Structures are given as C-alpha cells and as structure tokens.
mmCIF file of C-alpha atoms in Angstrom:
data_model
loop_
_atom_site.group_PDB
_atom_site.id
_atom_site.type_symbol
_atom_site.label_atom_id
_atom_site.label_comp_id
_atom_site.label_asym_id
_atom_site.label_seq_id
_atom_site.Cartn_x
_atom_site.Cartn_y
_atom_site.Cartn_z
ATOM 1 C CA ALA A 1 94.651 69.423 68.892
ATOM 2 C CA GLN A 2 94.650 71.356 72.153
ATOM 3 C CA LYS A 3 93.647 69.098 74.990
ATOM 4 C CA ILE A 4 92.673 72.071 77.299
ATOM 5 C CA THR A 5 91.410 75.318 75.773
ATOM 6 C CA GLN A 6 91.066 78.509 77.859
ATOM 7 C CA THR A 7 89.689 81.207 75.477
ATOM 8 C CA GLN A 8 89.911 84.036 77.770
ATOM 9 C CA PRO A 9 93.562 85.329 77.990
ATOM 10 C CA GLY A 10 92.380 88.075 80.382
ATOM 11 C CA MET A 11 89.389 88.782 82.485
ATOM 12 C CA PHE A 12 88.417 91.728 84.752
ATOM 13 C CA VAL A 13 85.809 91.605 87.500
ATOM 14 C CA GLN A 14 84.658 94.125 90.041
ATOM 15 C CA GLU A 15 85.372 93.251 93.709
ATOM 16 C CA LYS A 16 82.541 91.269 95.303
ATOM 17 C CA GLU A 17 81.058 90.241 91.997
ATOM 18 C CA ALA A 18 81.080 86.709 90.551
ATOM 19 C CA VAL A 19 83.177 85.608 87.641
ATOM 20 C CA THR A 20 83.225 82.576 85.344
ATOM 21 C CA LEU A 21 86.532 81.314 83.764
ATOM 22 C CA ASP A 22 85.985 79.125 80.811
ATOM 23 C CA CYS A 23 87.652 75.811 80.186
ATOM 24 C CA THR A 24 86.991 73.257 77.417
ATOM 25 C CA TYR A 25 88.763 69.838 77.127
ATOM 26 C CA ASP A 26 89.261 67.189 74.666
ATOM 27 C CA THR A 27 89.590 63.528 75.520
ATOM 28 C CA SER A 28 88.368 60.158 74.311
ATOM 29 C CA ASP A 29 88.868 58.607 77.718
ATOM 30 C CA GLN A 30 85.751 57.850 79.856
ATOM 31 C CA SER A 31 87.655 58.232 83.068
ATOM 32 C CA TYR A 32 89.414 61.517 83.630
ATOM 33 C CA GLY A 33 89.866 64.269 86.133
ATOM 34 C CA LEU A 34 89.657 68.039 85.874
ATOM 35 C CA PHE A 35 91.458 70.547 88.012
ATOM 36 C CA TRP A 36 91.709 74.285 88.534
ATOM 37 C CA TYR A 37 94.962 75.883 89.907
ATOM 38 C CA LYS A 38 95.643 79.461 90.808
ATOM 39 C CA GLN A 39 99.153 80.992 90.290
ATOM 40 C CA PRO A 40 99.629 84.384 91.899
ATOM 41 C CA SER A 41 102.563 86.571 90.887
ATOM 42 C CA SER A 42 104.728 84.839 93.442
ATOM 43 C CA GLY A 43 104.721 81.814 91.091
ATOM 44 C CA GLU A 44 103.369 78.980 93.303
ATOM 45 C CA MET A 45 100.562 76.906 91.896
ATOM 46 C CA ILE A 46 97.706 76.600 94.332
ATOM 47 C CA PHE A 47 95.183 73.770 93.995
ATOM 48 C CA LEU A 48 91.580 75.072 93.980
ATOM 49 C CA ILE A 49 89.142 72.373 93.013
ATOM 50 C CA TYR A 50 88.831 68.949 91.498
ATOM 51 C CA GLN A 51 86.094 67.167 89.377
ATOM 52 C CA GLY A 52 86.036 63.501 88.473
ATOM 53 C CA SER A 53 84.436 62.555 85.201
ATOM 54 C CA TYR A 54 82.105 60.210 87.031
ATOM 55 C CA ASP A 55 81.066 62.764 89.636
ATOM 56 C CA GLU A 56 77.406 63.551 89.246
ATOM 57 C CA GLN A 57 77.461 66.718 91.287
ATOM 58 C CA ASN A 58 79.460 69.835 90.433
ATOM 59 C CA ALA A 59 82.440 70.242 92.855
ATOM 60 C CA THR A 60 82.446 73.155 95.237
ATOM 61 C CA GLU A 61 85.187 74.478 97.574
ATOM 62 C CA GLY A 62 84.204 77.542 99.510
ATOM 63 C CA ARG A 63 83.948 80.475 96.986
ATOM 64 C CA TYR A 64 84.940 78.205 94.093
ATOM 65 C CA SER A 65 82.554 76.048 92.183
ATOM 66 C CA LEU A 66 83.107 73.994 89.072
ATOM 67 C CA ASN A 67 80.354 74.062 86.397
ATOM 68 C CA PHE A 68 80.886 70.624 84.810
ATOM 69 C CA GLN A 69 79.023 69.981 81.580
ATOM 70 C CA LYS A 70 80.214 66.610 80.353
ATOM 71 C CA ALA A 71 78.409 66.507 77.012
ATOM 72 C CA ARG A 72 79.856 69.881 76.066
ATOM 73 C CA LYS A 73 83.284 68.896 77.574
ATOM 74 C CA SER A 74 83.350 72.074 79.578
ATOM 75 C CA ALA A 75 84.637 72.668 83.156
ATOM 76 C CA ASN A 76 84.170 76.284 83.976
ATOM 77 C CA LEU A 77 85.378 77.749 87.208
ATOM 78 C CA VAL A 78 83.025 80.114 88.988
ATOM 79 C CA ILE A 79 84.436 82.311 91.694
ATOM 80 C CA SER A 80 81.764 84.061 93.844
ATOM 81 C CA ALA A 81 82.271 87.296 95.778
ATOM 82 C CA SER A 82 85.546 88.109 94.146
ATOM 83 C CA GLN A 83 88.318 89.570 96.357
ATOM 84 C CA LEU A 84 91.409 91.586 95.520
ATOM 85 C CA GLY A 85 93.512 88.658 96.396
ATOM 86 C CA ASP A 86 91.951 86.586 93.569
ATOM 87 C CA SER A 87 93.900 88.482 91.078
ATOM 88 C CA ALA A 88 96.161 85.807 89.545
ATOM 89 C CA MET A 89 96.631 83.413 86.600
ATOM 90 C CA TYR A 90 94.154 80.543 86.649
ATOM 91 C CA PHE A 91 94.921 77.260 84.946
ATOM 92 C CA CYS A 92 92.593 74.477 83.995
ATOM 93 C CA ALA A 93 94.176 71.028 83.784
ATOM 94 C CA MET A 94 93.084 67.519 83.052
ATOM 95 C CA ARG A 95 94.413 63.969 84.017
ATOM 96 C CA GLU A 96 93.470 61.557 81.416
ATOM 97 C CA GLY A 97 92.876 57.872 82.170
ATOM 98 C CA ASP A 98 92.022 56.156 85.390
ATOM 99 C CA ASN A 99 93.698 56.940 88.654
ATOM 100 C CA TYR A 100 96.737 55.011 87.744
ATOM 101 C CA GLY A 101 97.375 57.284 84.732
ATOM 102 C CA GLN A 102 99.485 60.307 85.452
ATOM 103 C CA ASN A 103 99.191 62.307 82.167
ATOM 104 C CA PHE A 104 98.519 65.731 83.282
ATOM 105 C CA VAL A 105 97.803 68.528 80.757
ATOM 106 C CA PHE A 106 97.488 72.236 81.631
ATOM 107 C CA GLY A 107 95.729 74.939 79.535
ATOM 108 C CA PRO A 108 97.310 78.279 78.631
ATOM 109 C CA GLY A 109 95.706 79.966 81.480
ATOM 110 C CA THR A 110 93.408 83.055 82.197
ATOM 111 C CA ARG A 111 94.712 86.178 83.887
ATOM 112 C CA LEU A 112 92.021 87.538 86.305
ATOM 113 C CA SER A 113 92.211 91.029 87.501
ATOM 114 C CA VAL A 114 89.923 91.999 90.347
ATOM 115 C CA LEU A 115 89.078 95.710 90.423
ATOM 116 C CA PRO A 116 88.401 97.619 93.622
ATOM 117 C CA ASP B 1 104.057 70.718 107.193
ATOM 118 C CA THR B 2 106.463 72.892 105.233
ATOM 119 C CA GLY B 3 105.081 72.256 101.869
ATOM 120 C CA VAL B 4 106.966 71.365 98.735
ATOM 121 C CA SER B 5 110.430 73.005 98.787
ATOM 122 C CA GLN B 6 112.488 73.785 95.663
ATOM 123 C CA ASN B 7 116.070 74.967 95.593
ATOM 124 C CA PRO B 8 117.534 77.048 94.360
ATOM 125 C CA ARG B 9 114.768 79.625 93.650
ATOM 126 C CA HIS B 10 116.778 81.264 90.896
ATOM 127 C CA LYS B 11 119.675 79.959 88.773
ATOM 128 C CA ILE B 12 121.645 81.923 86.243
ATOM 129 C CA THR B 13 124.034 79.880 84.090
ATOM 130 C CA LYS B 14 126.008 80.129 80.889
ATOM 131 C CA ARG B 15 125.100 78.175 77.880
ATOM 132 C CA GLY B 16 126.797 74.686 77.941
ATOM 133 C CA GLN B 17 127.000 74.400 81.657
ATOM 134 C CA ASN B 18 125.229 71.761 83.725
ATOM 135 C CA VAL B 19 122.665 72.695 86.323
ATOM 136 C CA THR B 20 120.924 70.591 88.968
ATOM 137 C CA PHE B 21 117.748 71.491 90.858
ATOM 138 C CA ARG B 22 116.428 69.930 93.972
ATOM 139 C CA CYS B 23 112.866 69.225 95.119
ATOM 140 C CA ASP B 24 111.817 68.108 98.661
ATOM 141 C CA PRO B 25 108.248 66.942 98.556
ATOM 142 C CA ILE B 26 105.791 66.999 101.435
ATOM 143 C CA SER B 27 106.738 64.199 103.704
ATOM 144 C CA GLU B 28 105.017 60.878 103.019
ATOM 145 C CA HIS B 29 103.934 61.921 99.548
ATOM 146 C CA ASN B 30 104.919 59.025 97.380
ATOM 147 C CA ARG B 31 104.312 60.668 94.086
ATOM 148 C CA LEU B 32 106.532 63.466 92.641
ATOM 149 C CA TYR B 33 106.318 65.364 89.358
ATOM 150 C CA TRP B 34 108.423 67.748 87.482
ATOM 151 C CA TYR B 35 107.006 70.418 85.125
ATOM 152 C CA ARG B 36 108.494 73.084 82.957
ATOM 153 C CA GLN B 37 106.657 76.399 82.486
ATOM 154 C CA THR B 38 107.677 79.090 80.042
ATOM 155 C CA LEU B 39 106.438 82.738 80.258
ATOM 156 C CA GLY B 40 102.667 83.066 79.502
ATOM 157 C CA GLN B 41 102.131 79.220 79.193
ATOM 158 C CA GLY B 42 100.766 76.573 81.454
ATOM 159 C CA PRO B 43 103.103 74.010 82.995
ATOM 160 C CA GLU B 44 104.271 71.208 80.750
ATOM 161 C CA PHE B 45 104.653 67.681 82.208
ATOM 162 C CA LEU B 46 108.292 66.471 82.311
ATOM 163 C CA THR B 47 108.339 63.332 84.413
ATOM 164 C CA TYR B 48 106.724 61.548 87.306
ATOM 165 C CA PHE B 49 107.943 59.285 90.125
ATOM 166 C CA GLN B 50 106.190 56.914 92.316
ATOM 167 C CA ASN B 51 108.415 56.354 95.282
ATOM 168 C CA GLU B 52 111.875 55.935 93.697
ATOM 169 C CA ALA B 53 110.554 54.573 90.327
ATOM 170 C CA GLN B 54 110.431 56.974 87.440
ATOM 171 C CA LEU B 55 107.243 55.756 85.814
ATOM 172 C CA GLU B 56 106.692 58.412 83.057
ATOM 173 C CA LYS B 57 108.832 60.735 80.962
ATOM 174 C CA SER B 58 107.544 63.280 78.475
ATOM 175 C CA ARG B 59 108.975 63.580 74.969
ATOM 176 C CA LEU B 60 110.047 67.026 76.145
ATOM 177 C CA LEU B 61 112.637 65.377 78.361
ATOM 178 C CA SER B 62 115.555 65.144 76.012
ATOM 179 C CA ASP B 63 118.618 63.104 76.671
ATOM 180 C CA ARG B 64 120.269 66.234 78.229
ATOM 181 C CA PHE B 65 117.720 66.054 80.997
ATOM 182 C CA SER B 66 117.823 63.508 83.814
ATOM 183 C CA ALA B 67 115.770 63.172 86.954
ATOM 184 C CA GLU B 68 116.367 60.877 90.014
ATOM 185 C CA ARG B 69 114.631 60.187 93.238
ATOM 186 C CA PRO B 70 117.077 57.798 94.829
ATOM 187 C CA LYS B 71 115.386 57.036 98.062
ATOM 188 C CA GLY B 72 111.836 57.895 97.275
ATOM 189 C CA SER B 73 112.178 61.201 99.148
ATOM 190 C CA PHE B 74 113.778 64.220 97.504
ATOM 191 C CA SER B 75 114.294 64.409 93.787
ATOM 192 C CA THR B 76 116.904 66.132 91.554
ATOM 193 C CA LEU B 77 116.501 67.382 87.994
ATOM 194 C CA GLU B 78 119.702 67.815 86.097
ATOM 195 C CA ILE B 79 120.073 69.562 82.731
ATOM 196 C CA GLN B 80 123.429 68.901 80.862
ATOM 197 C CA ARG B 81 124.906 71.347 78.291
ATOM 198 C CA THR B 82 122.236 73.940 78.864
ATOM 199 C CA GLU B 83 120.796 75.808 75.944
ATOM 200 C CA GLN B 84 119.097 79.207 75.934
ATOM 201 C CA GLY B 85 115.767 77.419 75.064
ATOM 202 C CA ASP B 86 116.014 75.827 78.530
ATOM 203 C CA SER B 87 115.336 79.094 80.219
ATOM 204 C CA ALA B 88 112.028 78.509 82.088
ATOM 205 C CA MET B 89 110.488 77.925 85.472
ATOM 206 C CA TYR B 90 110.899 74.373 86.646
ATOM 207 C CA LEU B 91 108.161 73.276 88.995
ATOM 208 C CA CYS B 92 107.969 70.344 91.209
ATOM 209 C CA ALA B 93 104.814 68.898 92.742
ATOM 210 C CA SER B 94 103.981 66.032 95.111
ATOM 211 C CA SER B 95 100.904 64.081 95.739
ATOM 212 C CA PRO B 96 99.734 61.627 98.370
ATOM 213 C CA LYS B 97 97.192 60.070 95.942
ATOM 214 C CA GLU B 98 96.494 60.263 92.394
ATOM 215 C CA ASN B 99 94.403 63.351 92.169
ATOM 216 C CA ILE B 100 95.633 66.440 93.955
ATOM 217 C CA GLN B 101 99.166 67.752 93.268
ATOM 218 C CA TYR B 102 100.849 70.278 95.600
ATOM 219 C CA PHE B 103 103.372 72.573 93.893
ATOM 220 C CA GLY B 104 106.546 74.172 95.083
ATOM 221 C CA ALA B 105 107.524 77.818 94.342
ATOM 222 C CA GLY B 106 109.653 76.618 91.457
ATOM 223 C CA THR B 107 113.225 77.192 90.248
ATOM 224 C CA ARG B 108 113.608 79.891 87.617
ATOM 225 C CA LEU B 109 116.507 79.069 85.243
ATOM 226 C CA SER B 110 118.089 81.787 83.020
ATOM 227 C CA VAL B 111 120.664 80.535 80.502
ATOM 228 C CA LEU B 112 122.851 83.335 79.181
#
C-alpha cells in the first residue's frame, strides 16, 4: 500500500489566489512527522513546513500552512496568495517512528502551475 | 553557509562502468541521507548516516551500490557496473536534527 498519496498530479491556480494541495498518509505508528517540500525546475528540494503527529496546532510558515487532520490521516498544504515563483513540484513526505527513526517516505508529487 | 553541495551535477557513463558521486553536507550537520529520484516520481530513500556510521540501508541499495562517510563529513556514493536502470537523479540531504532535511541540487546520472 502507498504510504503517501497525492491524488492531484497537476494543479492550476491564479496568481494571488490560495490553493490546497492534498496529501493522505498511511501509518500504524503513533509518533510520526509530516513534511512538505518544493522542487522547482532547477531540481533542488526546498523544505517548506513540518507537522509532528503530537502537535495540536496546525503548522504555519509564512504563506504556507498545513491542514492536519489526524483522524482522516491527511496533511494538506495550503499556499495563500500564490506567486508565479510558486510554480513547482510539491512533495508530501512522512517520517515514521519516533525521532530516532529515519524512515522517510515521499509521495509522487503534485505539479503546481501559477497563472498570471 | 554554502548549503549541501553535490558533485558532479551531471554524469554520463557507459553501461558497466563505475561511477562515484560526492556530497558535502552543511557543516556540523551530523546526519546525511542519500535518495534516488526518477523522472516524475518522488525521492526514494537509499541510505542514512549519523556521523560516520551507516545506520540504515534501503532494499533498493543493491550490492552494486556502496556509500561511505569516512570522517563524518563528506560522503560518497559509488555505483559499480552501472545499468541503464540506474539512470536517475541522486539527491543528498543533511540534517542537524531528526526532523528537517536540507537537500543538495543532486547529481543526474545517465547510463548509455
């Protein structure tokens, strides 16, 4: 079974609008971490945001927020006020186990295109 | 802070040749990771070092692959007897703590 599912291969959003990128995950661990990375065409993976499984509040980093719904096992990324530079691949990832575990799994990604 | 550095950026080789990639992590990051990414896919975990100790290896890492981090600083990933299926982007990441990984720009390998 897929550990990380991103059901949107591609998304379009108008500049200055908000967009939500979906991510669902599968784990039986109680302790885990969820991450979002951005990969522009240059290829470098850029860390965006992190959510721990025990964090009670949704994580926010500037224009990025993570809508964490633990019971539904979803960790959607919300980008507010989209900019042209946000056009890129976006990957959801999960670290299973406690902080001493290093098993990272990435989803297949969503390609976001921001339209002027 | 120069970030995670990977060399070379591109490598073209003939099938059956050996190749070696280098990763220089962010200084003082004691954790280092290697991933493989094929076109249209997310990165796949290959192996992980804490300091000089290789603590985890993926099943993807066949016996043709070997990774080292001899002094707990830079790391090398070697692929012996390359096959066309080895063509991919090889990504290195480093981390100062368990959560956030910082990635390099990757080495793109093309096996002809």
